[in-house]
PDB file of C-alpha atoms in Angstrom:
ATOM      1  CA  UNK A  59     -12.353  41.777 -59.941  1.00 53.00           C
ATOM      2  CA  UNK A  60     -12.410  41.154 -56.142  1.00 61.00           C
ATOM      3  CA  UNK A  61     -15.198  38.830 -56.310  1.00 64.00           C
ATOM      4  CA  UNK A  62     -13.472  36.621 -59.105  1.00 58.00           C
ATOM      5  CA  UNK A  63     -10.262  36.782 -56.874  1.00 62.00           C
ATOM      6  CA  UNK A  64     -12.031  35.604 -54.002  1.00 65.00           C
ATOM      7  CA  UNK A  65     -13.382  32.578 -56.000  1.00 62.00           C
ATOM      8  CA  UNK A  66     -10.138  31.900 -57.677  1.00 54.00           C
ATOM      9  CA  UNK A  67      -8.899  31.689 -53.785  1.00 57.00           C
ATOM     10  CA  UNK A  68     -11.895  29.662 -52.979  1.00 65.00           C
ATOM     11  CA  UNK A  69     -11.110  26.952 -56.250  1.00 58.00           C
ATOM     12  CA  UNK A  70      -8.087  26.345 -55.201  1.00 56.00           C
ATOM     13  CA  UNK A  71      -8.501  26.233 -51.202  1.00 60.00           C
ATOM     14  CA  UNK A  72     -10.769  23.224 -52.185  1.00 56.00           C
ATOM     15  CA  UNK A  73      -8.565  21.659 -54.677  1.00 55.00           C
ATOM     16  CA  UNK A  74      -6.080  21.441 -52.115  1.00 57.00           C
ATOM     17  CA  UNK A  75      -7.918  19.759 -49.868  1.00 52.00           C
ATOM     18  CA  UNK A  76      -9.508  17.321 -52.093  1.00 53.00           C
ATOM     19  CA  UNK A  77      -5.841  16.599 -53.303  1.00 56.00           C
ATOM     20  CA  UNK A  78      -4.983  15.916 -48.979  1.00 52.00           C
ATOM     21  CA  UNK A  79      -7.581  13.722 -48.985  1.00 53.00           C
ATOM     22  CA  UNK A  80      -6.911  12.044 -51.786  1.00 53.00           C
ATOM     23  CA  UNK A  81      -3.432  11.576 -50.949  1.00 53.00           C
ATOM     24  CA  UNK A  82      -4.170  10.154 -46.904  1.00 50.00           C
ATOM     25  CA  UNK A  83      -6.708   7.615 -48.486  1.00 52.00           C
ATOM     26  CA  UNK A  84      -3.759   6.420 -50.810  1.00 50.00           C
ATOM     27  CA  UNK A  85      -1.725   6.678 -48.073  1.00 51.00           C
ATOM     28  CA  UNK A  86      -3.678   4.250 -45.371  1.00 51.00           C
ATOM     29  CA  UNK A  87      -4.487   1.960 -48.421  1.00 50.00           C
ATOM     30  CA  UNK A  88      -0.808   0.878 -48.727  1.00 51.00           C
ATOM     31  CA  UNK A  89       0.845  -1.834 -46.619  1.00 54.00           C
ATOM     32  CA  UNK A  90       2.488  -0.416 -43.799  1.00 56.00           C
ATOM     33  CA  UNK A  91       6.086   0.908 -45.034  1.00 67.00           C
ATOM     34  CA  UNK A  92       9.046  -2.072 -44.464  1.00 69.00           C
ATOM     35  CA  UNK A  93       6.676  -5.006 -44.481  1.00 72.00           C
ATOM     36  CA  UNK A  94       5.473  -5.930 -47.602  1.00 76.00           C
ATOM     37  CA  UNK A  95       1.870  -7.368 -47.644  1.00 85.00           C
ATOM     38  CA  UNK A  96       1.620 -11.083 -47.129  1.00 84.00           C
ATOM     39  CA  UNK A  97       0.481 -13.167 -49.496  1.00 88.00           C
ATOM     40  CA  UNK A  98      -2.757 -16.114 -48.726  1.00 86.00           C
ATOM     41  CA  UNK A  99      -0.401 -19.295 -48.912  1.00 89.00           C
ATOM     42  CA  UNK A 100       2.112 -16.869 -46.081  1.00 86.00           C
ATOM     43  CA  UNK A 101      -0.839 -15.807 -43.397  1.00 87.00           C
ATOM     44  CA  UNK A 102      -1.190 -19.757 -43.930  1.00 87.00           C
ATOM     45  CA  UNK A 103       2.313 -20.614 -43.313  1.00 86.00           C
ATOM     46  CA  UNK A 104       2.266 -18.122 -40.511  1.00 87.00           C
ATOM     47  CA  UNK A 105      -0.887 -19.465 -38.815  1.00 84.00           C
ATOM     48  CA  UNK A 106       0.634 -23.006 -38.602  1.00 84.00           C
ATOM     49  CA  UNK A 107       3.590 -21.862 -37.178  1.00 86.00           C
ATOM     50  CA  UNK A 108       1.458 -19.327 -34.276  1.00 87.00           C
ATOM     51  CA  UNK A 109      -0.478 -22.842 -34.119  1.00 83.00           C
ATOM     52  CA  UNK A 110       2.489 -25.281 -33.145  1.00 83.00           C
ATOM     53  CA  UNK A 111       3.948 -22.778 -30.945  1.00 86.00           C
ATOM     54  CA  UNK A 112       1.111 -22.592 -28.949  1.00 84.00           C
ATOM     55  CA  UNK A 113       1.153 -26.714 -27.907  1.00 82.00           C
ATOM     56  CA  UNK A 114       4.441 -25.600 -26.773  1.00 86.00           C
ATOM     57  CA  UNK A 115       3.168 -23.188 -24.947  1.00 88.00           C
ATOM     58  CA  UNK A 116       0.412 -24.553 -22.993  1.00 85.00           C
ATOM     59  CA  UNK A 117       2.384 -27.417 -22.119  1.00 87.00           C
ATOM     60  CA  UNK A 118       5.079 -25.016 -20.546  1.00 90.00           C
ATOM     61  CA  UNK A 119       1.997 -23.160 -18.780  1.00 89.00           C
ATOM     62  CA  UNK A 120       0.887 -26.740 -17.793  1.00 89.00           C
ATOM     63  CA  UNK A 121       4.245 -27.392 -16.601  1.00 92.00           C
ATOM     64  CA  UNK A 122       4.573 -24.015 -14.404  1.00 91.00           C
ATOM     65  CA  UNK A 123       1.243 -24.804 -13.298  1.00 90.00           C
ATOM     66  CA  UNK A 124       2.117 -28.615 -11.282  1.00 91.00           C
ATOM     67  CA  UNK A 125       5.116 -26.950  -9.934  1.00 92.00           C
ATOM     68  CA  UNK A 126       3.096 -24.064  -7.977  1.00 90.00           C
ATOM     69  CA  UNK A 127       0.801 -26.847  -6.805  1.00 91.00           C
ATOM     70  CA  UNK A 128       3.667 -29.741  -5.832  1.00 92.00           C
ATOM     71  CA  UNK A 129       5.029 -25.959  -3.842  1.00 92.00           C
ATOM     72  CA  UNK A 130       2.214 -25.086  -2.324  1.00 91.00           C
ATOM     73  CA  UNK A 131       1.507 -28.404  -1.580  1.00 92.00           C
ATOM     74  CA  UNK A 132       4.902 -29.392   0.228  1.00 93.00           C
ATOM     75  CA  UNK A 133       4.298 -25.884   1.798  1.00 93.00           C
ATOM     76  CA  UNK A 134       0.877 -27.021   3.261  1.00 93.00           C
ATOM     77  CA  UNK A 135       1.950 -30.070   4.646  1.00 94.00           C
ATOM     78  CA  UNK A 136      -0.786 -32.413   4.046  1.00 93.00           C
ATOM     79  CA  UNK A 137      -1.685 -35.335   6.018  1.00 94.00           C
ATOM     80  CA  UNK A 138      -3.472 -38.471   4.382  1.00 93.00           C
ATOM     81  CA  UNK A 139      -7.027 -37.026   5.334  1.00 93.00           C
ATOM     82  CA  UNK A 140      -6.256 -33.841   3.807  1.00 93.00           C
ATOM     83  CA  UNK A 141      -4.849 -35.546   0.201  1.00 92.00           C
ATOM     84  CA  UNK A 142      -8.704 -36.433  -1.516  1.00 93.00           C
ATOM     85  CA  UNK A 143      -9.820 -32.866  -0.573  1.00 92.00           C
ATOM     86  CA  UNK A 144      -6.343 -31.809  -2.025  1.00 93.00           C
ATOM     87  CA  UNK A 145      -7.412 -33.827  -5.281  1.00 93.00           C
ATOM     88  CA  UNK A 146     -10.809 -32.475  -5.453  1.00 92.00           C
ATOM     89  CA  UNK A 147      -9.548 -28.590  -5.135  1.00 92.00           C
ATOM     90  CA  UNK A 148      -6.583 -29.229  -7.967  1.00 92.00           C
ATOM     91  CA  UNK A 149      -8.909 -30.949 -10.085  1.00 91.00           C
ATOM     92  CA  UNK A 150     -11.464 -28.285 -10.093  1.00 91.00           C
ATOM     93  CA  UNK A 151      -8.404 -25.541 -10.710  1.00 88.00           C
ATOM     94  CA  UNK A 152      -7.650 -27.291 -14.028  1.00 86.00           C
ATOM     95  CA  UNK A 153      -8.105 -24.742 -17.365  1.00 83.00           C
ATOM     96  CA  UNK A 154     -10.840 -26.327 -19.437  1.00 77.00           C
ATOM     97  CA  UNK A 155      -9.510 -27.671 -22.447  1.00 72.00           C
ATOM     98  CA  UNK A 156      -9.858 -26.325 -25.768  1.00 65.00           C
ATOM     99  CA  UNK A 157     -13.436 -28.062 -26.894  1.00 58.00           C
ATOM    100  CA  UNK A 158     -14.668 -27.584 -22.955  1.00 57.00           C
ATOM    101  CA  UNK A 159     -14.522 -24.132 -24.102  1.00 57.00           C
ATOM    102  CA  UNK A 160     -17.634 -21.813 -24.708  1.00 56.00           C
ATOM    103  CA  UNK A 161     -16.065 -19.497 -27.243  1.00 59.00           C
ATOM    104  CA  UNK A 162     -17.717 -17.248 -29.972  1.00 57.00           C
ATOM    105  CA  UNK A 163     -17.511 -20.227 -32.603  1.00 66.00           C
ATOM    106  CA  UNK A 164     -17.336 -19.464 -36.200  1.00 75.00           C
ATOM    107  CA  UNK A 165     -16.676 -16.051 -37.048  1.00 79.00           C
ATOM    108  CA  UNK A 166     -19.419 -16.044 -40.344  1.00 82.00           C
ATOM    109  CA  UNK A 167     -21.573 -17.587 -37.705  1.00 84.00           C
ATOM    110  CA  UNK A 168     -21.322 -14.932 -34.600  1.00 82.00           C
ATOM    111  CA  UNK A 169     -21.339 -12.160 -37.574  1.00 85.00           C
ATOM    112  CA  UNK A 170     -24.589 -13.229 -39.170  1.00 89.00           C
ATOM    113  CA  UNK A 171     -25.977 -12.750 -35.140  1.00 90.00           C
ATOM    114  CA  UNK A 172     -27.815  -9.564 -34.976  1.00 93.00           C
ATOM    115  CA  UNK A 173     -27.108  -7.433 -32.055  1.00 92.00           C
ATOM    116  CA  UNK A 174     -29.090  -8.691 -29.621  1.00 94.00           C
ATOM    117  CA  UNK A 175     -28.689 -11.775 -30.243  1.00 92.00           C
ATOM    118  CA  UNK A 176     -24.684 -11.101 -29.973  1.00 90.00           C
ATOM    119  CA  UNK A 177     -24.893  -9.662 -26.297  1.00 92.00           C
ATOM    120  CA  UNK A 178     -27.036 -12.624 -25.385  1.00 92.00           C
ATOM    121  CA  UNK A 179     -24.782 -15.010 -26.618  1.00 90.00           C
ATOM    122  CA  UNK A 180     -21.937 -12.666 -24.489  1.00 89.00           C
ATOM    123  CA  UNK A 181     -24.555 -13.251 -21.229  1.00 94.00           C
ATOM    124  CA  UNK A 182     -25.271 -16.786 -21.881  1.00 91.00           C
ATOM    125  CA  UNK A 183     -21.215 -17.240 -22.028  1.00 89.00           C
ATOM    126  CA  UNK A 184     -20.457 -15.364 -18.904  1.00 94.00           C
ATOM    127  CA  UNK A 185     -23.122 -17.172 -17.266  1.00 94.00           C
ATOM    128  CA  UNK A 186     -20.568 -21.117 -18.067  1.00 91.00           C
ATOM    129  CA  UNK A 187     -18.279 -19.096 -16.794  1.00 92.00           C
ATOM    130  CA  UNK A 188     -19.427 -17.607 -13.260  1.00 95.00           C
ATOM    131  CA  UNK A 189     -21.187 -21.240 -13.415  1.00 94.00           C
ATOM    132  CA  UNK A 190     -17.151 -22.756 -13.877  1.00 92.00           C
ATOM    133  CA  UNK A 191     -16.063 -19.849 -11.113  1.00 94.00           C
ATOM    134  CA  UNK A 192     -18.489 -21.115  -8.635  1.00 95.00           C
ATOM    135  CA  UNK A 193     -17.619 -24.839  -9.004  1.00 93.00           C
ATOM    136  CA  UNK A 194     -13.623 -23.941  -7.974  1.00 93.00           C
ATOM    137  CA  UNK A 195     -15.346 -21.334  -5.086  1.00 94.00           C
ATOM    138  CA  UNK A 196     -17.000 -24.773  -3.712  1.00 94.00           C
ATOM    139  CA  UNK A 197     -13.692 -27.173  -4.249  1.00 93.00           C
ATOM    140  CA  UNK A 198     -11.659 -24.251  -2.631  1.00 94.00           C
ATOM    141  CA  UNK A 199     -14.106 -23.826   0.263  1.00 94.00           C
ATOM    142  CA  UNK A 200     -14.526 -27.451   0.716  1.00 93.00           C
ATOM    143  CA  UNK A 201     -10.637 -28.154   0.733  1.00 94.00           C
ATOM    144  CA  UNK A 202      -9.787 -24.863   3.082  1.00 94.00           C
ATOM    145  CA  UNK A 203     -12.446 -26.564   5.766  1.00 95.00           C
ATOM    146  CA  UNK A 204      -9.570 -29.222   5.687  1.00 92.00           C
ATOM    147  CA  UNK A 205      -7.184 -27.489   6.446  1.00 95.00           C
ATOM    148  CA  UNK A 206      -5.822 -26.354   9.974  1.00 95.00           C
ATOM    149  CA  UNK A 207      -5.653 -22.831  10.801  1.00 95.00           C
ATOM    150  CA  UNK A 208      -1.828 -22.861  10.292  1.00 96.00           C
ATOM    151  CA  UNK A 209      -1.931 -24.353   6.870  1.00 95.00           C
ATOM    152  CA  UNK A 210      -5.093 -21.770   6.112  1.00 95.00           C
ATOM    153  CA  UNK A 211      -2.009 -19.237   7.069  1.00 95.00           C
ATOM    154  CA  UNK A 212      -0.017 -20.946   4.598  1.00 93.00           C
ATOM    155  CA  UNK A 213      -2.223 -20.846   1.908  1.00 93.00           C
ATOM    156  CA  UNK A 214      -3.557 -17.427   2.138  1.00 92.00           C
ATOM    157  CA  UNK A 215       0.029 -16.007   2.242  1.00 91.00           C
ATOM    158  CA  UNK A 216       1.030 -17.864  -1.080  1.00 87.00           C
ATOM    159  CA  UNK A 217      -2.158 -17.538  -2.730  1.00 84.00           C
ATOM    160  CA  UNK A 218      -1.646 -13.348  -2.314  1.00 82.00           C
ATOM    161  CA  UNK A 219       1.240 -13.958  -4.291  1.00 73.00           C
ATOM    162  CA  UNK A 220      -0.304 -15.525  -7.015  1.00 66.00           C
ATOM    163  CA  UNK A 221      -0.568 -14.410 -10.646  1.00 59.00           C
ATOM    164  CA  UNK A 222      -3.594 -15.522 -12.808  1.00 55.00           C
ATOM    165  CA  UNK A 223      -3.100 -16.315 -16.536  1.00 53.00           C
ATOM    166  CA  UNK A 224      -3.731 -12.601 -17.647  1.00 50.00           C
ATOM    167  CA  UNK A 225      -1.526 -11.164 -15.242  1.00 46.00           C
ATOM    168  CA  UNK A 226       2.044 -12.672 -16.129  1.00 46.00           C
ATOM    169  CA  UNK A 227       5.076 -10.724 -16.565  1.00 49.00           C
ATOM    170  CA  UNK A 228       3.743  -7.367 -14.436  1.00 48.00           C
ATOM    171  CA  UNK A 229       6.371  -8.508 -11.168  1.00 48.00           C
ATOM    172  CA  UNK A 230       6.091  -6.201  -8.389  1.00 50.00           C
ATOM    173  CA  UNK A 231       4.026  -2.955  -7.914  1.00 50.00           C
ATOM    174  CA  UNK A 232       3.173  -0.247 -10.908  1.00 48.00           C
ATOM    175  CA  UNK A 233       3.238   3.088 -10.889  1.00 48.00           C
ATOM    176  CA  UNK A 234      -0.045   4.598 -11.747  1.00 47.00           C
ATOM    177  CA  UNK A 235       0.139   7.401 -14.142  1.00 43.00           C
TER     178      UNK A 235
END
């Protein structure tokens, strides 16, 4: 009798948890409680949207972006000999636009990749971009031997100050946890 209890307790121990498991997978399968799933014509819709937001967008960046330099700039003080090497240094600081780009391409396409041929793709990409990093080092160094050591002053003071594109919105120091 003690053995039959035991498997009775056994039975339904496992029934139990094949019913919790049964019930989480139903549970994870269901769109996320208050949004109902979207439909293919809405992620559409709502791609377009994300899509003519972002021209918006980068041309506020782009406008944010010639009022730091016409700033530093009038901050510098630049005399006519200085202005070409000026050119040369804002030119090179430019974002590369969208098709300049060395992005992962087609998703089918960089999924088809096998592995290593995915992490040399990921080299060959951060090599355009050190490549990119090193032509601004050369317009910056080239347009700081310009300068005298007063503007250099200048410069290094606001460029401390400076926020790249990744960094917005974090103002001031953070507490680290």
């Amino acid at each position: 009798m003690n053995t039959l209890r035991k498997n009775l307790v056994i039975a339904l121990t496992a029934a139990g948890l094949f019913g919790a498991t049964i019930g989480a997978q139903a549970q994870t399968a269901a769109p996320a409680e208050g949004r109902p799933a979207l439909t293919a014509e809405q992620r559409l819709a709502k791609k377009a949207e994300w899509q003519a937001k972002a021209g918006e967008r980068r041309a506020k960046m782009e406008q944010h972006r010639a009022e730091r330099q016409a700033k530093l700039r009038d901050a510098l003080k630049l005399n006519a000999q200085q202005q070409p090497a000026w050119d040369a240094f804002v030119a090179a600081q430019a974002p590369q636009k969208k098709g300049e780009r060395a992005g992962r391409g087609d998703r089918a396409a960089w999924a088809s990749l096998t592995a290593p041929q995915r992490l040399q793709k990921g080299i060959d990409m951060q090599k355009q971009r050190t490549a990119r990093m090193e032509q601004r080092l050369a317009a910056l160094n080239s347009f700081y031997a310009q300068l005298t050591p007063e503007q250099r002053k200048t410069f290094d003071e606001q460029a401390k100050h400076r926020k790249g594109p990744r960094h917005h919105g974090h103002h001031g120091k953070r507490a680290h946890a």
